[in-house]
PDB file of C-alpha atoms in Angstrom:
ATOM      1  CA  GLY A   1       7.269   2.048 -18.087  1.00 66.00           C
ATOM      2  CA  ALA A   2       4.847  -0.744 -17.373  1.00 77.00           C
ATOM      3  CA  VAL A   3       1.290  -0.523 -18.649  1.00 90.00           C
ATOM      4  CA  VAL A   4      -1.816  -0.710 -16.501  1.00 95.00           C
ATOM      5  CA  SER A   5      -5.293  -0.542 -17.989  1.00 96.00           C
ATOM      6  CA  GLN A   6      -8.668   0.124 -16.405  1.00 97.00           C
ATOM      7  CA  HIS A   7     -12.117  -0.647 -17.667  1.00 96.00           C
ATOM      8  CA  PRO A   8     -14.455   1.068 -18.058  1.00 97.00           C
ATOM      9  CA  SER A   9     -12.945   4.524 -18.412  1.00 96.00           C
ATOM     10  CA  TRP A  10     -16.226   6.083 -17.377  1.00 96.00           C
ATOM     11  CA  VAL A  11     -19.571   4.836 -16.171  1.00 96.00           C
ATOM     12  CA  ILE A  12     -22.906   6.392 -15.316  1.00 96.00           C
ATOM     13  CA  CYS A  13     -25.308   4.369 -13.232  1.00 95.00           C
ATOM     14  CA  LYS A  14     -28.478   4.705 -11.224  1.00 96.00           C
ATOM     15  CA  SER A  15     -28.427   4.906  -7.453  1.00 96.00           C
ATOM     16  CA  GLY A  16     -28.604   1.479  -5.859  1.00 96.00           C
ATOM     17  CA  THR A  17     -26.864  -0.429  -8.620  1.00 96.00           C
ATOM     18  CA  SER A  18     -23.451  -2.065  -8.382  1.00 97.00           C
ATOM     19  CA  VAL A  19     -20.540  -1.185 -10.600  1.00 97.00           C
ATOM     20  CA  LYS A  20     -17.442  -3.287 -11.283  1.00 97.00           C
ATOM     21  CA  ILE A  21     -14.146  -1.696 -12.305  1.00 97.00           C
ATOM     22  CA  GLU A  22     -11.306  -3.794 -13.675  1.00 97.00           C
ATOM     23  CA  CYS A  23      -7.614  -3.065 -13.342  1.00 96.00           C
ATOM     24  CA  ARG A  24      -5.143  -5.049 -15.436  1.00 95.00           C
ATOM     25  CA  SER A  25      -1.381  -5.082 -15.623  1.00 93.00           C
ATOM     26  CA  LEU A  26      -0.631  -5.716 -19.294  1.00 92.00           C
ATOM     27  CA  ASP A  27       3.070  -6.499 -19.386  1.00 88.00           C
ATOM     28  CA  PHE A  28       4.075  -7.507 -15.877  1.00 88.00           C
ATOM     29  CA  GLN A  29       2.839  -9.537 -12.952  1.00 88.00           C
ATOM     30  CA  ALA A  30       1.328  -7.307 -10.302  1.00 88.00           C
ATOM     31  CA  THR A  31       1.758  -8.888  -6.913  1.00 87.00           C
ATOM     32  CA  THR A  32       0.251  -5.813  -5.309  1.00 91.00           C
ATOM     33  CA  MET A  33      -2.469  -3.531  -6.571  1.00 93.00           C
ATOM     34  CA  PHE A  34      -3.742  -0.372  -4.956  1.00 94.00           C
ATOM     35  CA  TRP A  35      -7.116   1.329  -5.329  1.00 96.00           C
ATOM     36  CA  TYR A  36      -7.427   5.084  -4.931  1.00 96.00           C
ATOM     37  CA  ARG A  37     -10.313   7.529  -5.060  1.00 96.00           C
ATOM     38  CA  GLN A  38     -10.047  11.179  -6.001  1.00 95.00           C
ATOM     39  CA  PHE A  39     -12.797  13.749  -5.500  1.00 93.00           C
ATOM     40  CA  PRO A  40     -12.632  17.014  -7.478  1.00 87.00           C
ATOM     41  CA  LYS A  41      -9.773  19.284  -6.421  1.00 83.00           C
ATOM     42  CA  GLN A  42      -8.704  16.820  -3.748  1.00 87.00           C
ATOM     43  CA  SER A  43      -5.800  14.444  -3.381  1.00 88.00           C
ATOM     44  CA  LEU A  44      -5.807  10.797  -4.301  1.00 93.00           C
ATOM     45  CA  MET A  45      -6.853   8.830  -1.251  1.00 94.00           C
ATOM     46  CA  LEU A  46      -5.787   5.221  -0.884  1.00 93.00           C
ATOM     47  CA  MET A  47      -8.815   3.013  -0.361  1.00 96.00           C
ATOM     48  CA  ALA A  48      -7.235  -0.411  -0.143  1.00 95.00           C
ATOM     49  CA  THR A  49      -4.212  -2.526  -0.916  1.00 92.00           C
ATOM     50  CA  SER A  50      -4.631  -5.948  -2.422  1.00 91.00           C
ATOM     51  CA  ASN A  51      -2.080  -8.713  -2.737  1.00 87.00           C
ATOM     52  CA  GLU A  52      -2.691 -11.504  -5.208  1.00 83.00           C
ATOM     53  CA  GLY A  53      -4.488 -14.415  -3.647  1.00 82.00           C
ATOM     54  CA  SER A  54      -5.218 -12.761  -0.312  1.00 84.00           C
ATOM     55  CA  LYS A  55      -7.821 -10.447   1.188  1.00 87.00           C
ATOM     56  CA  ALA A  56      -7.485  -6.742   0.621  1.00 92.00           C
ATOM     57  CA  THR A  57      -6.359  -4.416   3.389  1.00 92.00           C
ATOM     58  CA  TYR A  58      -8.685  -1.451   3.662  1.00 95.00           C
ATOM     59  CA  GLU A  59      -7.772   2.006   4.878  1.00 93.00           C
ATOM     60  CA  GLN A  60      -9.539   3.475   7.863  1.00 92.00           C
ATOM     61  CA  GLY A  61     -12.986   4.742   6.980  1.00 93.00           C
ATOM     62  CA  VAL A  62     -13.381   2.650   3.828  1.00 95.00           C
ATOM     63  CA  GLU A  63     -16.242   0.145   4.067  1.00 94.00           C
ATOM     64  CA  LYS A  64     -15.031  -3.242   2.915  1.00 93.00           C
ATOM     65  CA  ASP A  65     -18.568  -4.507   2.374  1.00 94.00           C
ATOM     66  CA  LYS A  66     -19.348  -1.601   0.104  1.00 96.00           C
ATOM     67  CA  PHE A  67     -16.115  -1.626  -1.890  1.00 97.00           C
ATOM     68  CA  LEU A  68     -15.426  -5.240  -2.748  1.00 96.00           C
ATOM     69  CA  ILE A  69     -11.933  -5.962  -4.010  1.00 95.00           C
ATOM     70  CA  ASN A  70     -10.821  -9.142  -5.685  1.00 91.00           C
ATOM     71  CA  HIS A  71      -7.250  -9.836  -6.798  1.00 89.00           C
ATOM     72  CA  ALA A  72      -7.550 -13.355  -8.078  1.00 81.00           C
ATOM     73  CA  SER A  73      -4.684 -13.309 -10.556  1.00 89.00           C
ATOM     74  CA  LEU A  74      -1.343 -11.604 -10.993  1.00 89.00           C
ATOM     75  CA  THR A  75      -2.716  -9.417 -13.765  1.00 92.00           C
ATOM     76  CA  LEU A  76      -6.231  -8.542 -12.657  1.00 94.00           C
ATOM     77  CA  SER A  77      -7.856  -6.821  -9.704  1.00 94.00           C
ATOM     78  CA  THR A  78     -11.481  -5.714  -9.571  1.00 95.00           C
ATOM     79  CA  LEU A  79     -13.250  -3.129  -7.447  1.00 97.00           C
ATOM     80  CA  THR A  80     -17.011  -3.457  -7.112  1.00 97.00           C
ATOM     81  CA  VAL A  81     -18.917  -0.498  -5.724  1.00 97.00           C
ATOM     82  CA  THR A  82     -22.038  -2.079  -4.293  1.00 96.00           C
ATOM     83  CA  SER A  83     -25.328  -0.210  -4.007  1.00 96.00           C
ATOM     84  CA  ALA A  84     -23.748   2.935  -5.380  1.00 96.00           C
ATOM     85  CA  HIS A  85     -25.041   6.323  -4.243  1.00 96.00           C
ATOM     86  CA  PRO A  86     -24.398   9.817  -5.602  1.00 96.00           C
ATOM     87  CA  GLU A  87     -21.749  10.438  -2.933  1.00 95.00           C
ATOM     88  CA  ASP A  88     -19.742   7.553  -4.436  1.00 96.00           C
ATOM     89  CA  SER A  89     -19.334   9.553  -7.636  1.00 96.00           C
ATOM     90  CA  SER A  90     -15.602  10.011  -7.997  1.00 96.00           C
ATOM     91  CA  PHE A  91     -12.502   9.208 -10.022  1.00 96.00           C
ATOM     92  CA  TYR A  92     -11.268   5.724  -9.136  1.00 97.00           C
ATOM     93  CA  ILE A  93      -7.660   4.928 -10.004  1.00 97.00           C
ATOM     94  CA  CYS A  94      -5.752   1.708  -9.577  1.00 96.00           C
ATOM     95  CA  SER A  95      -2.032   1.185  -9.497  1.00 95.00           C
ATOM     96  CA  ALA A  96       0.081  -1.928  -9.689  1.00 93.00           C
ATOM     97  CA  ARG A  97       3.498  -2.963  -8.504  1.00 89.00           C
ATOM     98  CA  ASP A  98       5.516  -6.104  -9.114  1.00 81.00           C
ATOM     99  CA  ARG A  99       7.468  -7.837  -6.386  1.00 78.00           C
ATOM    100  CA  PHE A 100      10.763  -6.282  -7.452  1.00 77.00           C
ATOM    101  CA  GLY A 101      10.033  -2.619  -7.934  1.00 68.00           C
ATOM    102  CA  ASN A 102       9.242   0.307  -5.728  1.00 67.00           C
ATOM    103  CA  GLU A 103       7.406   2.231  -8.414  1.00 80.00           C
ATOM    104  CA  GLN A 104       3.654   2.015  -8.745  1.00 86.00           C
ATOM    105  CA  PHE A 105       2.239   2.194 -12.250  1.00 91.00           C
ATOM    106  CA  PHE A 106      -1.137   3.857 -12.466  1.00 94.00           C
ATOM    107  CA  GLY A 107      -4.106   2.966 -14.584  1.00 96.00           C
ATOM    108  CA  PRO A 108      -5.873   5.736 -16.519  1.00 95.00           C
ATOM    109  CA  GLY A 109      -8.710   5.898 -14.006  1.00 96.00           C
ATOM    110  CA  THR A 110     -12.454   5.317 -14.090  1.00 97.00           C
ATOM    111  CA  ARG A 111     -14.858   8.177 -13.681  1.00 96.00           C
ATOM    112  CA  LEU A 112     -18.004   7.037 -11.892  1.00 97.00           C
ATOM    113  CA  THR A 113     -21.149   9.135 -11.864  1.00 97.00           C
ATOM    114  CA  VAL A 114     -24.077   7.888  -9.812  1.00 96.00           C
ATOM    115  CA  LEU A 115     -27.386   9.539 -10.589  1.00 95.00           C
TER     116      LEU A 115
ATOM    117  CA  ARG B   1      -3.115  18.144  10.245  1.00 73.00           C
ATOM    118  CA  LYS B   2      -2.824  16.602   6.787  1.00 82.00           C
ATOM    119  CA  GLU B   3       0.056  14.211   6.260  1.00 89.00           C
ATOM    120  CA  VAL B   4       1.169  16.046   3.124  1.00 94.00           C
ATOM    121  CA  GLU B   5       0.345  19.696   2.554  1.00 94.00           C
ATOM    122  CA  GLN B   6       0.729  21.782  -0.561  1.00 94.00           C
ATOM    123  CA  ASP B   7      -0.283  25.248  -1.667  1.00 88.00           C
ATOM    124  CA  PRO B   8      -3.264  24.570  -3.960  1.00 83.00           C
ATOM    125  CA  GLY B   9      -2.449  27.462  -6.280  1.00 85.00           C
ATOM    126  CA  PRO B  10      -3.218  28.040  -9.057  1.00 92.00           C
ATOM    127  CA  PHE B  11       0.074  29.465 -10.173  1.00 95.00           C
ATOM    128  CA  ASN B  12      -0.413  31.432 -13.376  1.00 96.00           C
ATOM    129  CA  VAL B  13       2.923  32.164 -15.029  1.00 97.00           C
ATOM    130  CA  PRO B  14       4.094  33.249 -18.477  1.00 97.00           C
ATOM    131  CA  GLU B  15       6.153  31.008 -20.678  1.00 97.00           C
ATOM    132  CA  GLY B  16       9.798  31.100 -19.718  1.00 97.00           C
ATOM    133  CA  ALA B  17       9.152  31.859 -16.065  1.00 97.00           C
ATOM    134  CA  THR B  18      10.685  29.993 -13.166  1.00 97.00           C
ATOM    135  CA  VAL B  19       8.186  28.604 -10.684  1.00 97.00           C
ATOM    136  CA  ALA B  20       8.684  26.886  -7.342  1.00 96.00           C
ATOM    137  CA  PHE B  21       6.339  24.533  -5.517  1.00 96.00           C
ATOM    138  CA  ASN B  22       6.581  23.696  -1.846  1.00 95.00           C
ATOM    139  CA  CYS B  23       5.356  20.797   0.188  1.00 96.00           C
ATOM    140  CA  THR B  24       5.539  19.839   3.847  1.00 96.00           C
ATOM    141  CA  TYR B  25       4.980  16.455   5.434  1.00 95.00           C
ATOM    142  CA  SER B  26       4.048  15.649   9.008  1.00 93.00           C
ATOM    143  CA  ASN B  27       5.702  12.274   9.630  1.00 89.00           C
ATOM    144  CA  SER B  28       9.372  12.865  10.341  1.00 88.00           C
ATOM    145  CA  ALA B  29      10.143   9.181   9.773  1.00 87.00           C
ATOM    146  CA  SER B  30       8.893   9.252   6.178  1.00 89.00           C
ATOM    147  CA  GLN B  31      11.295   7.431   3.941  1.00 85.00           C
ATOM    148  CA  SER B  32      10.686   8.248   0.282  1.00 89.00           C
ATOM    149  CA  PHE B  33       9.541  11.327  -1.559  1.00 93.00           C
ATOM    150  CA  PHE B  34       8.340  12.025  -5.074  1.00 94.00           C
ATOM    151  CA  TRP B  35       6.812  14.590  -7.341  1.00 96.00           C
ATOM    152  CA  TYR B  36       4.059  13.416  -9.664  1.00 96.00           C
ATOM    153  CA  ARG B  37       2.325  15.297 -12.415  1.00 97.00           C
ATOM    154  CA  GLN B  38      -1.393  14.935 -13.072  1.00 95.00           C
ATOM    155  CA  ASP B  39      -3.147  16.323 -16.114  1.00 94.00           C
ATOM    156  CA  CYS B  40      -6.855  17.082 -15.955  1.00 90.00           C
ATOM    157  CA  ARG B  41      -8.944  13.901 -15.693  1.00 85.00           C
ATOM    158  CA  LYS B  42      -5.872  11.705 -16.109  1.00 92.00           C
ATOM    159  CA  GLU B  43      -3.855   9.450 -13.871  1.00 93.00           C
ATOM    160  CA  PRO B  44      -0.794  10.781 -12.004  1.00 94.00           C
ATOM    161  CA  LYS B  45       2.584  10.170 -13.604  1.00 93.00           C
ATOM    162  CA  LEU B  46       5.909  10.056 -11.824  1.00 92.00           C
ATOM    163  CA  LEU B  47       7.944  13.169 -12.525  1.00 95.00           C
ATOM    164  CA  MET B  48      10.924  12.531 -10.283  1.00 94.00           C
ATOM    165  CA  SER B  49      12.080  11.136  -6.991  1.00 92.00           C
ATOM    166  CA  VAL B  50      13.429  13.525  -4.382  1.00 93.00           C
ATOM    167  CA  TYR B  51      16.688  13.036  -2.492  1.00 85.00           C
ATOM    168  CA  SER B  52      18.353  14.945   0.331  1.00 84.00           C
ATOM    169  CA  SER B  53      21.256  15.738  -1.944  1.00 85.00           C
ATOM    170  CA  GLY B  54      18.883  17.319  -4.418  1.00 86.00           C
ATOM    171  CA  ASN B  55      18.378  16.100  -7.934  1.00 91.00           C
ATOM    172  CA  GLU B  56      17.900  17.657 -11.294  1.00 94.00           C
ATOM    173  CA  ASP B  57      16.281  16.444 -14.472  1.00 94.00           C
ATOM    174  CA  GLY B  58      16.526  18.962 -17.263  1.00 96.00           C
ATOM    175  CA  ARG B  59      14.462  21.990 -16.288  1.00 97.00           C
ATOM    176  CA  PHE B  60      13.233  20.353 -13.092  1.00 97.00           C
ATOM    177  CA  THR B  61      15.047  20.431  -9.769  1.00 96.00           C
ATOM    178  CA  ALA B  62      13.787  18.722  -6.628  1.00 96.00           C
ATOM    179  CA  GLN B  63      15.066  19.223  -3.112  1.00 95.00           C
ATOM    180  CA  LEU B  64      14.381  17.581   0.232  1.00 95.00           C
ATOM    181  CA  ASN B  65      15.035  19.132   3.635  1.00 93.00           C
ATOM    182  CA  ARG B  66      14.503  16.424   6.232  1.00 92.00           C
ATOM    183  CA  ALA B  67      15.108  18.727   9.191  1.00 92.00           C
ATOM    184  CA  SER B  68      12.285  21.015   8.074  1.00 93.00           C
ATOM    185  CA  GLN B  69      10.198  18.195   6.586  1.00 94.00           C
ATOM    186  CA  TYR B  70       9.997  20.225   3.420  1.00 94.00           C
ATOM    187  CA  ILE B  71      10.129  19.259  -0.243  1.00 96.00           C
ATOM    188  CA  SER B  72      10.436  21.584  -3.194  1.00 96.00           C
ATOM    189  CA  LEU B  73      10.180  21.455  -6.960  1.00 97.00           C
ATOM    190  CA  LEU B  74      11.637  24.132  -9.203  1.00 97.00           C
ATOM    191  CA  ILE B  75      10.673  24.408 -12.855  1.00 97.00           C
ATOM    192  CA  ARG B  76      12.830  26.648 -15.002  1.00 98.00           C
ATOM    193  CA  ASP B  77      11.939  28.067 -18.406  1.00 98.00           C
ATOM    194  CA  SER B  78       8.282  27.046 -18.124  1.00 98.00           C
ATOM    195  CA  LYS B  79       6.598  25.654 -21.213  1.00 98.00           C
ATOM    196  CA  LEU B  80       2.912  25.636 -22.084  1.00 97.00           C
ATOM    197  CA  SER B  81       3.056  21.861 -21.784  1.00 97.00           C
ATOM    198  CA  ASP B  82       4.064  22.143 -18.131  1.00 98.00           C
ATOM    199  CA  SER B  83       0.493  23.194 -17.293  1.00 97.00           C
ATOM    200  CA  ALA B  84      -0.793  20.512 -14.941  1.00 96.00           C
ATOM    201  CA  THR B  85      -1.269  19.747 -11.271  1.00 95.00           C
ATOM    202  CA  TYR B  86       1.896  18.806  -9.411  1.00 97.00           C
ATOM    203  CA  LEU B  87       1.471  16.305  -6.608  1.00 96.00           C
ATOM    204  CA  CYS B  88       3.831  15.914  -3.698  1.00 96.00           C
ATOM    205  CA  VAL B  89       3.941  12.273  -2.623  1.00 95.00           C
ATOM    206  CA  VAL B  90       5.441  10.633   0.453  1.00 93.00           C
ATOM    207  CA  ILE B  91       5.949   7.054   1.542  1.00 89.00           C
ATOM    208  CA  PRO B  92       5.735   6.964   5.333  1.00 84.00           C
ATOM    209  CA  ALA B  93       8.024   4.858   7.495  1.00 78.00           C
ATOM    210  CA  GLY B  94       6.989   1.226   7.331  1.00 72.00           C
ATOM    211  CA  GLY B  95       4.607   2.237   4.589  1.00 61.00           C
ATOM    212  CA  TYR B  96       5.262  -0.755   2.363  1.00 64.00           C
ATOM    213  CA  ASN B  97       5.077   1.508  -0.668  1.00 69.00           C
ATOM    214  CA  LYS B  98       1.801   3.085   0.423  1.00 82.00           C
ATOM    215  CA  LEU B  99       1.773   6.458  -1.303  1.00 89.00           C
ATOM    216  CA  ILE B 100       0.415   9.479   0.555  1.00 91.00           C
ATOM    217  CA  PHE B 101      -0.568  12.211  -1.884  1.00 94.00           C
ATOM    218  CA  GLY B 102      -0.796  15.922  -1.333  1.00 94.00           C
ATOM    219  CA  ALA B 103      -3.794  17.665  -2.856  1.00 92.00           C
ATOM    220  CA  GLY B 104      -1.590  19.129  -5.565  1.00 94.00           C
ATOM    221  CA  THR B 105      -0.615  22.551  -6.826  1.00 95.00           C
ATOM    222  CA  ARG B 106      -2.096  23.631 -10.105  1.00 95.00           C
ATOM    223  CA  LEU B 107       0.161  25.346 -12.629  1.00 96.00           C
ATOM    224  CA  ALA B 108      -1.104  27.256 -15.649  1.00 96.00           C
ATOM    225  CA  VAL B 109       1.530  28.489 -18.082  1.00 97.00           C
ATOM    226  CA  HIS B 110       0.271  31.071 -20.545  1.00 96.00           C
ATOM    227  CA  PRO B 111       1.793  32.478 -23.754  1.00 95.00           C
TER     228      PRO B 111
END
């Protein structure tokens, strides 16, 4: 299957700082990328959908000014958690899909801990 | 009501056992159904799609009952390596490939 990478794999930061997470499709062009968040023992929750070159579509309850998403190229999307707080600590996972396929390929996830 | 509901488990079974997972979904117009597997602190990986006619892949059998809005996964001859969390996933009608995940059922296979 297609390969999707995320960087960093884990990050610890102080409350109030901003953290950027990168999601890259390594061997295909991702016209659509999805960002999910997963709290312990809970399901993956879709945060937003981003299409290359256009603004992201956020799910209900997700603050677009707090979770900034940029999908400037067909192989890279970034999620920036601005002014992170301890309640933002979670496992953030991206997935990517090309314009032909129905399957989403998931990145390995980024574990964020905000102190 | 959650869009996708699963028994959280855990299911603790010995090697060789047969184990069944169930899942229900609330949107009757949902169009696509999947089972994913997620290992601890890892990303989910597609295990199999689920069709009304039922489908089998080796030791794994998936079944969809649209009338009951119910999805099942059967694992035969459990292996230690089957230990993971199994996620029921649905694409709702008009969902444009938006995946709705259940919270998952944890399986622990012991020697």
